[in-house]
PDB file of C-alpha atoms in Angstrom:
ATOM      1  CA  VAL A   1      16.316   4.157  -5.103  1.00  0.00           C
ATOM      2  CA  GLN A   2      18.061   3.459  -8.407  1.00  0.00           C
ATOM      3  CA  VAL A   3      17.905   0.299 -10.485  1.00  0.00           C
ATOM      4  CA  VAL A   4      20.272   0.071 -13.530  1.00  0.00           C
ATOM      5  CA  GLU A   5      20.482  -2.690 -16.036  1.00  0.00           C
ATOM      6  CA  SER A   6      23.529  -3.315 -18.227  1.00  0.00           C
ATOM      7  CA  GLY A   7      25.017  -5.906 -20.460  1.00  0.00           C
ATOM      8  CA  GLY A   8      22.555  -5.899 -23.360  1.00  0.00           C
ATOM      9  CA  GLY A   9      23.641  -5.919 -26.974  1.00  0.00           C
ATOM     10  CA  LEU A  10      23.644  -7.917 -30.216  1.00  0.00           C
ATOM     11  CA  VAL A  11      24.342 -11.621 -29.955  1.00  0.00           C
ATOM     12  CA  GLN A  12      24.105 -14.514 -32.350  1.00  0.00           C
ATOM     13  CA  PRO A  13      21.554 -17.299 -31.889  1.00  0.00           C
ATOM     14  CA  GLY A  14      22.788 -20.066 -29.627  1.00  0.00           C
ATOM     15  CA  ARG A  15      25.222 -17.769 -27.798  1.00  0.00           C
ATOM     16  CA  SER A  16      25.140 -16.451 -24.243  1.00  0.00           C
ATOM     17  CA  LEU A  17      24.831 -13.156 -22.569  1.00  0.00           C
ATOM     18  CA  ARG A  18      24.785 -11.989 -18.955  1.00  0.00           C
ATOM     19  CA  LEU A  19      22.788  -9.029 -17.809  1.00  0.00           C
ATOM     20  CA  SER A  20      23.442  -7.135 -14.603  1.00  0.00           C
ATOM     21  CA  CYS A  21      20.959  -5.186 -12.422  1.00  0.00           C
ATOM     22  CA  THR A  22      22.760  -2.840  -9.978  1.00  0.00           C
ATOM     23  CA  THR A  23      20.738  -1.223  -7.322  1.00  0.00           C
ATOM     24  CA  SER A  24      21.348   1.571  -4.786  1.00  0.00           C
ATOM     25  CA  GLY A  25      19.197   2.985  -2.040  1.00  0.00           C
ATOM     26  CA  LEU A  26      17.267  -0.260  -1.698  1.00  0.00           C
ATOM     27  CA  THR A  27      17.273  -2.690   1.245  1.00  0.00           C
ATOM     28  CA  PHE A  28      18.377  -5.249  -1.297  1.00  0.00           C
ATOM     29  CA  GLY A  29      18.272  -8.154   0.904  1.00  0.00           C
ATOM     30  CA  ASP A  30      14.584  -7.744   1.738  1.00  0.00           C
ATOM     31  CA  TYR A  31      13.479  -8.012  -1.905  1.00  0.00           C
ATOM     32  CA  ALA A  32      13.015 -10.557  -4.548  1.00  0.00           C
ATOM     33  CA  MET A  33      14.642  -9.466  -7.748  1.00  0.00           C
ATOM     34  CA  SER A  34      12.781 -10.205 -10.956  1.00  0.00           C
ATOM     35  CA  TRP A  35      13.462  -9.911 -14.675  1.00  0.00           C
ATOM     36  CA  PHE A  36      10.819  -9.027 -17.312  1.00  0.00           C
ATOM     37  CA  ARG A  37      11.122  -8.423 -20.990  1.00  0.00           C
ATOM     38  CA  GLN A  38       9.212  -6.659 -23.726  1.00  0.00           C
ATOM     39  CA  ALA A  39       9.623  -7.634 -27.337  1.00  0.00           C
ATOM     40  CA  PRO A  40       9.400  -4.639 -29.836  1.00  0.00           C
ATOM     41  CA  GLY A  41       5.914  -3.394 -29.964  1.00  0.00           C
ATOM     42  CA  LYS A  42       4.574  -6.056 -27.588  1.00  0.00           C
ATOM     43  CA  GLY A  43       3.429  -6.280 -24.004  1.00  0.00           C
ATOM     44  CA  LEU A  44       5.270  -7.253 -20.821  1.00  0.00           C
ATOM     45  CA  GLU A  45       6.384 -10.754 -20.143  1.00  0.00           C
ATOM     46  CA  TRP A  46       7.681 -12.029 -16.842  1.00  0.00           C
ATOM     47  CA  VAL A  47      11.001 -13.955 -17.169  1.00  0.00           C
ATOM     48  CA  GLY A  48      11.711 -15.047 -13.685  1.00  0.00           C
ATOM     49  CA  PHE A  49      12.681 -13.992 -10.142  1.00  0.00           C
ATOM     50  CA  ILE A  50      15.007 -14.899  -7.252  1.00  0.00           C
ATOM     51  CA  ARG A  51      13.621 -14.678  -3.792  1.00  0.00           C
ATOM     52  CA  SER A  52      15.553 -13.122  -0.888  1.00  0.00           C
ATOM     53  CA  LYS A  53      17.965 -15.093   1.199  1.00  0.00           C
ATOM     54  CA  ASP A  54      15.193 -15.354   3.848  1.00  0.00           C
ATOM     55  CA  TYR A  55      13.579 -17.721   1.375  1.00  0.00           C
ATOM     56  CA  ASP A  56      16.776 -19.367   0.390  1.00  0.00           C
ATOM     57  CA  GLY A  57      17.179 -17.431  -2.811  1.00  0.00           C
ATOM     58  CA  THR A  58      14.998 -19.834  -4.571  1.00  0.00           C
ATOM     59  CA  THR A  59      14.157 -19.111  -8.272  1.00  0.00           C
ATOM     60  CA  GLU A  60      11.188 -19.349 -10.484  1.00  0.00           C
ATOM     61  CA  TYR A  61      11.093 -19.039 -14.348  1.00  0.00           C
ATOM     62  CA  ALA A  62       8.679 -18.723 -17.167  1.00  0.00           C
ATOM     63  CA  ALA A  63       8.392 -21.821 -19.213  1.00  0.00           C
ATOM     64  CA  SER A  64       9.791 -20.018 -22.250  1.00  0.00           C
ATOM     65  CA  VAL A  65      13.148 -19.579 -20.568  1.00  0.00           C
ATOM     66  CA  LYS A  66      13.400 -22.396 -18.070  1.00  0.00           C
ATOM     67  CA  GLY A  67      16.568 -24.413 -18.508  1.00  0.00           C
ATOM     68  CA  ARG A  68      18.192 -21.711 -20.519  1.00  0.00           C
ATOM     69  CA  PHE A  69      18.101 -18.643 -18.275  1.00  0.00           C
ATOM     70  CA  THR A  70      19.404 -18.379 -14.690  1.00  0.00           C
ATOM     71  CA  ILE A  71      18.885 -15.644 -12.213  1.00  0.00           C
ATOM     72  CA  LEU A  72      21.488 -15.006  -9.630  1.00  0.00           C
ATOM     73  CA  ARG A  73      21.984 -12.463  -6.836  1.00  0.00           C
ATOM     74  CA  ASP A  74      24.858 -10.941  -4.940  1.00  0.00           C
ATOM     75  CA  ASP A  75      23.523  -9.219  -1.780  1.00  0.00           C
ATOM     76  CA  PHE A  76      26.919  -7.744  -0.929  1.00  0.00           C
ATOM     77  CA  LYS A  77      27.057  -5.961  -4.299  1.00  0.00           C
ATOM     78  CA  THR A  78      23.236  -5.312  -4.219  1.00  0.00           C
ATOM     79  CA  THR A  79      23.244  -6.744  -7.779  1.00  0.00           C
ATOM     80  CA  ALA A  80      21.150  -9.293  -9.652  1.00  0.00           C
ATOM     81  CA  TYR A  81      22.092 -11.124 -12.808  1.00  0.00           C
ATOM     82  CA  LEU A  82      20.312 -12.753 -15.619  1.00  0.00           C
ATOM     83  CA  GLN A  83      22.450 -15.406 -17.349  1.00  0.00           C
ATOM     84  CA  MET A  84      21.014 -16.178 -20.706  1.00  0.00           C
ATOM     85  CA  ASN A  85      22.221 -19.304 -22.500  1.00  0.00           C
ATOM     86  CA  SER A  86      21.165 -20.794 -25.876  1.00  0.00           C
ATOM     87  CA  LEU A  87      19.650 -17.579 -26.966  1.00  0.00           C
ATOM     88  CA  LYS A  88      16.972 -17.692 -29.703  1.00  0.00           C
ATOM     89  CA  THR A  89      15.855 -14.895 -32.061  1.00  0.00           C
ATOM     90  CA  GLU A  90      12.553 -14.803 -30.079  1.00  0.00           C
ATOM     91  CA  ASP A  91      14.497 -13.643 -27.042  1.00  0.00           C
ATOM     92  CA  THR A  92      15.045 -10.298 -28.674  1.00  0.00           C
ATOM     93  CA  ALA A  93      13.480  -7.698 -26.251  1.00  0.00           C
ATOM     94  CA  VAL A  94      14.106  -4.958 -23.826  1.00  0.00           C
ATOM     95  CA  TYR A  95      14.919  -6.620 -20.561  1.00  0.00           C
ATOM     96  CA  TYR A  96      13.865  -4.898 -17.336  1.00  0.00           C
ATOM     97  CA  CYS A  97      14.890  -5.676 -13.768  1.00  0.00           C
ATOM     98  CA  SER A  98      12.614  -4.902 -10.928  1.00  0.00           C
ATOM     99  CA  SER A  99      12.548  -5.422  -7.130  1.00  0.00           C
ATOM    100  CA  GLY A 100       9.650  -7.551  -5.923  1.00  0.00           C
ATOM    101  CA  SER A 101       7.900  -7.001  -2.669  1.00  0.00           C
ATOM    102  CA  MET A 102       7.371 -10.345  -0.872  1.00  0.00           C
ATOM    103  CA  ILE A 103       5.157 -11.712   1.811  1.00  0.00           C
ATOM    104  CA  PHE A 104       5.572 -15.273   3.142  1.00  0.00           C
ATOM    105  CA  GLY A 105       7.731 -16.002   0.076  1.00  0.00           C
ATOM    106  CA  VAL A 106       5.039 -14.818  -2.394  1.00  0.00           C
ATOM    107  CA  VAL A 107       6.247 -11.978  -4.685  1.00  0.00           C
ATOM    108  CA  ARG A 108       3.399  -9.598  -4.754  1.00  0.00           C
ATOM    109  CA  TYR A 109       4.252  -6.493  -6.772  1.00  0.00           C
ATOM    110  CA  PHE A 110       7.172  -4.894  -8.488  1.00  0.00           C
ATOM    111  CA  ASP A 111       7.869  -1.374  -7.223  1.00  0.00           C
ATOM    112  CA  TYR A 112      11.253  -0.267  -8.436  1.00  0.00           C
ATOM    113  CA  TRP A 113      12.273  -0.764 -12.091  1.00  0.00           C
ATOM    114  CA  GLY A 114      15.364  -0.058 -14.171  1.00  0.00           C
ATOM    115  CA  GLN A 115      15.259   1.677 -17.495  1.00  0.00           C
ATOM    116  CA  GLY A 116      15.793  -1.587 -19.375  1.00  0.00           C
ATOM    117  CA  THR A 117      18.525  -2.960 -21.586  1.00  0.00           C
ATOM    118  CA  LEU A 118      17.982  -4.088 -25.201  1.00  0.00           C
ATOM    119  CA  VAL A 119      19.071  -7.609 -26.211  1.00  0.00           C
ATOM    120  CA  SER A 120      19.020  -8.424 -29.954  1.00  0.00           C
ATOM    121  CA  VAL A 121      19.496 -12.022 -31.038  1.00  0.00           C
ATOM    122  CA  SER A 122      20.275 -12.179 -34.716  1.00  0.00           C
ATOM    123  CA  SER A 123      22.751 -13.803 -37.071  1.00  0.00           C
TER     124      SER A 123
ATOM    125  CA  ASP B   1      -1.546 -20.329 -16.791  1.00  0.00           C
ATOM    126  CA  ILE B   2      -3.996 -17.612 -15.752  1.00  0.00           C
ATOM    127  CA  GLN B   3      -4.962 -15.494 -18.722  1.00  0.00           C
ATOM    128  CA  MET B   4      -5.500 -11.797 -18.175  1.00  0.00           C
ATOM    129  CA  THR B   5      -7.771 -10.003 -20.631  1.00  0.00           C
ATOM    130  CA  GLN B   6      -7.880  -6.164 -20.742  1.00  0.00           C
ATOM    131  CA  SER B   7     -10.548  -4.141 -22.400  1.00  0.00           C
ATOM    132  CA  PRO B   8     -10.687  -1.996 -24.296  1.00  0.00           C
ATOM    133  CA  SER B   9      -7.277  -2.393 -26.145  1.00  0.00           C
ATOM    134  CA  SER B  10      -7.147   1.324 -26.740  1.00  0.00           C
ATOM    135  CA  LEU B  11      -9.119   4.215 -25.505  1.00  0.00           C
ATOM    136  CA  SER B  12      -9.326   7.945 -26.522  1.00  0.00           C
ATOM    137  CA  ALA B  13     -10.526  10.514 -24.069  1.00  0.00           C
ATOM    138  CA  SER B  14     -10.320  14.182 -23.275  1.00  0.00           C
ATOM    139  CA  VAL B  15      -8.485  15.999 -20.439  1.00  0.00           C
ATOM    140  CA  GLY B  16     -10.737  16.089 -17.506  1.00  0.00           C
ATOM    141  CA  ASP B  17     -12.689  12.947 -18.509  1.00  0.00           C
ATOM    142  CA  ARG B  18     -13.350  10.034 -16.130  1.00  0.00           C
ATOM    143  CA  VAL B  19     -11.671   6.996 -17.653  1.00  0.00           C
ATOM    144  CA  THR B  20     -12.360   3.436 -16.797  1.00  0.00           C
ATOM    145  CA  PHE B  21     -11.009   0.255 -18.181  1.00  0.00           C
ATOM    146  CA  THR B  22     -11.133  -3.353 -17.108  1.00  0.00           C
ATOM    147  CA  CYS B  23      -9.083  -6.568 -16.606  1.00  0.00           C
ATOM    148  CA  GLN B  24     -10.657 -10.066 -16.507  1.00  0.00           C
ATOM    149  CA  ALA B  25      -8.863 -13.070 -15.119  1.00  0.00           C
ATOM    150  CA  SER B  26      -9.417 -16.536 -16.516  1.00  0.00           C
ATOM    151  CA  GLN B  27      -9.887 -17.842 -12.995  1.00  0.00           C
ATOM    152  CA  GLY B  28     -10.414 -16.249  -9.567  1.00  0.00           C
ATOM    153  CA  ILE B  29      -7.393 -14.438  -8.177  1.00  0.00           C
ATOM    154  CA  SER B  30      -8.790 -12.883  -5.073  1.00  0.00           C
ATOM    155  CA  LYS B  31      -7.303  -9.391  -4.908  1.00  0.00           C
ATOM    156  CA  TYR B  32      -3.919 -10.498  -6.101  1.00  0.00           C
ATOM    157  CA  LEU B  33      -3.851  -7.962  -9.038  1.00  0.00           C
ATOM    158  CA  ASN B  34      -1.587  -4.932  -9.722  1.00  0.00           C
ATOM    159  CA  TRP B  35      -1.733  -2.159 -12.315  1.00  0.00           C
ATOM    160  CA  TYR B  36       1.215  -0.662 -14.073  1.00  0.00           C
ATOM    161  CA  GLN B  37       1.597   2.467 -16.172  1.00  0.00           C
ATOM    162  CA  GLN B  38       4.088   2.556 -19.017  1.00  0.00           C
ATOM    163  CA  LYS B  39       4.897   5.602 -20.940  1.00  0.00           C
ATOM    164  CA  PRO B  40       6.479   5.267 -24.384  1.00  0.00           C
ATOM    165  CA  GLY B  41      10.127   4.316 -24.245  1.00  0.00           C
ATOM    166  CA  LYS B  42      10.048   4.067 -20.457  1.00  0.00           C
ATOM    167  CA  ALA B  43       9.939   1.402 -17.704  1.00  0.00           C
ATOM    168  CA  PRO B  44       6.639   0.317 -16.226  1.00  0.00           C
ATOM    169  CA  LYS B  45       5.665   2.109 -13.028  1.00  0.00           C
ATOM    170  CA  LEU B  46       3.544   0.535 -10.336  1.00  0.00           C
ATOM    171  CA  VAL B  47       0.364   2.480  -9.840  1.00  0.00           C
ATOM    172  CA  ILE B  48      -2.100   0.167  -7.883  1.00  0.00           C
ATOM    173  CA  TYR B  49      -1.291  -2.939  -5.956  1.00  0.00           C
ATOM    174  CA  ASP B  50      -3.457  -5.640  -4.385  1.00  0.00           C
ATOM    175  CA  ALA B  51      -6.353  -4.389  -6.634  1.00  0.00           C
ATOM    176  CA  SER B  52      -7.121  -1.226  -4.780  1.00  0.00           C
ATOM    177  CA  ASN B  53      -4.049   0.158  -2.968  1.00  0.00           C
ATOM    178  CA  LEU B  54      -2.488   3.293  -4.382  1.00  0.00           C
ATOM    179  CA  GLU B  55       1.284   3.079  -4.609  1.00  0.00           C
ATOM    180  CA  ARG B  56       3.145   5.857  -2.722  1.00  0.00           C
ATOM    181  CA  GLU B  57       3.397   9.149  -4.547  1.00  0.00           C
ATOM    182  CA  VAL B  58       0.878   8.219  -7.122  1.00  0.00           C
ATOM    183  CA  PRO B  59      -1.871  10.936  -7.582  1.00  0.00           C
ATOM    184  CA  SER B  60      -5.181  10.199  -5.942  1.00  0.00           C
ATOM    185  CA  ARG B  61      -7.078  10.606  -9.180  1.00  0.00           C
ATOM    186  CA  PHE B  62      -5.978   6.968  -9.891  1.00  0.00           C
ATOM    187  CA  SER B  63      -7.982   4.171  -8.322  1.00  0.00           C
ATOM    188  CA  GLY B  64      -8.586   0.366  -8.639  1.00  0.00           C
ATOM    189  CA  SER B  65     -11.352  -1.994  -7.514  1.00  0.00           C
ATOM    190  CA  GLY B  66     -12.518  -5.520  -7.908  1.00  0.00           C
ATOM    191  CA  SER B  67     -11.800  -8.989  -6.747  1.00  0.00           C
ATOM    192  CA  GLY B  68     -12.115 -12.546  -8.080  1.00  0.00           C
ATOM    193  CA  THR B  69     -12.127 -12.330 -11.810  1.00  0.00           C
ATOM    194  CA  HIS B  70     -13.179  -8.788 -12.661  1.00  0.00           C
ATOM    195  CA  PHE B  71     -11.144  -5.623 -11.966  1.00  0.00           C
ATOM    196  CA  THR B  72     -11.458  -2.024 -12.823  1.00  0.00           C
ATOM    197  CA  PHE B  73      -8.937   0.783 -13.206  1.00  0.00           C
ATOM    198  CA  THR B  74     -10.203   4.364 -13.087  1.00  0.00           C
ATOM    199  CA  ILE B  75      -8.725   7.845 -13.548  1.00  0.00           C
ATOM    200  CA  SER B  76     -11.119  10.337 -12.098  1.00  0.00           C
ATOM    201  CA  SER B  77      -9.974  13.290 -14.206  1.00  0.00           C
ATOM    202  CA  LEU B  78      -7.650  12.493 -17.029  1.00  0.00           C
ATOM    203  CA  GLN B  79      -4.547  14.673 -17.291  1.00  0.00           C
ATOM    204  CA  ALA B  80      -2.279  14.895 -20.361  1.00  0.00           C
ATOM    205  CA  GLU B  81       0.646  13.238 -18.463  1.00  0.00           C
ATOM    206  CA  ASP B  82      -1.601  10.123 -17.941  1.00  0.00           C
ATOM    207  CA  ILE B  83      -1.105   9.166 -21.582  1.00  0.00           C
ATOM    208  CA  ALA B  84       0.441   5.705 -21.471  1.00  0.00           C
ATOM    209  CA  THR B  85      -0.295   1.999 -21.783  1.00  0.00           C
ATOM    210  CA  TYR B  86      -1.734   0.332 -18.588  1.00  0.00           C
ATOM    211  CA  TYR B  87      -1.160  -3.210 -17.808  1.00  0.00           C
ATOM    212  CA  CYS B  88      -2.791  -5.376 -15.175  1.00  0.00           C
ATOM    213  CA  GLN B  89      -0.672  -8.261 -13.556  1.00  0.00           C
ATOM    214  CA  GLN B  90      -1.781 -11.128 -11.412  1.00  0.00           C
ATOM    215  CA  TYR B  91       0.224 -12.960  -8.782  1.00  0.00           C
ATOM    216  CA  GLU B  92      -2.227 -15.554  -7.573  1.00  0.00           C
ATOM    217  CA  ASN B  93      -0.334 -18.285  -9.439  1.00  0.00           C
ATOM    218  CA  LEU B  94       3.019 -18.607 -11.165  1.00  0.00           C
ATOM    219  CA  PRO B  95       3.707 -17.891 -13.903  1.00  0.00           C
ATOM    220  CA  ILE B  96       3.074 -14.237 -13.230  1.00  0.00           C
ATOM    221  CA  THR B  97       0.984 -12.954 -16.154  1.00  0.00           C
ATOM    222  CA  PHE B  98       0.019  -9.635 -17.604  1.00  0.00           C
ATOM    223  CA  GLY B  99      -2.828  -8.402 -19.658  1.00  0.00           C
ATOM    224  CA  GLN B 100      -2.108  -7.181 -23.114  1.00  0.00           C
ATOM    225  CA  GLY B 101      -2.457  -3.599 -22.102  1.00  0.00           C
ATOM    226  CA  THR B 102      -4.887  -0.760 -22.655  1.00  0.00           C
ATOM    227  CA  ARG B 103      -3.484   2.134 -24.637  1.00  0.00           C
ATOM    228  CA  LEU B 104      -4.792   5.455 -23.383  1.00  0.00           C
ATOM    229  CA  GLU B 105      -4.670   8.428 -25.844  1.00  0.00           C
ATOM    230  CA  ILE B 106      -5.803  11.979 -25.670  1.00  0.00           C
ATOM    231  CA  LYS B 107      -8.696  12.948 -27.911  1.00  0.00           C
TER     232      LYS B 107
END
């Protein structure tokens, strides 16, 4: 299984950025896809996830990003996306994508992770 | 939100030592707890899920236990390659939350 994030970079506050998470070797449609972030020198923070189509592809978000970030998935392309709008300096972090194992719609654990992509928000 | 508190924040031990650290939840989370290992500059890696289940291909020297609010992570015989920061994570309630991490170093 491979999980590869892309799309990170330097962006000004208030602008938008879209991250991609491309997978291979994974039964993509069976998994929730989640995003996490890690600010420099800090711990892990959950950003949000999108459930599988079996659960209508519903989404959940952390309060810190709700209304600004949107997670999407394309099962045909086995790719997930993180659309980030109205970026703030405090959104600066390495962003990780991971597959989430679900049962009855509950995302239990995150077993396959990408290497991360750095997003820097600065003027 | 459920707060996860790990202790100690850092730990120094020798190769071959038995190492144990803990994770405390601010409210009961049954066994809905996972442990991740993160080496410097790398992505997290799932080690233990549902408090005590060893992820596939993870060495058997790693183990986890606990339920409710108190959880323990143990390495039975520390190896040099185990140097990393370890995070606990709960999924009883949203938002998913992590502990602040325990940084494990070689003495």
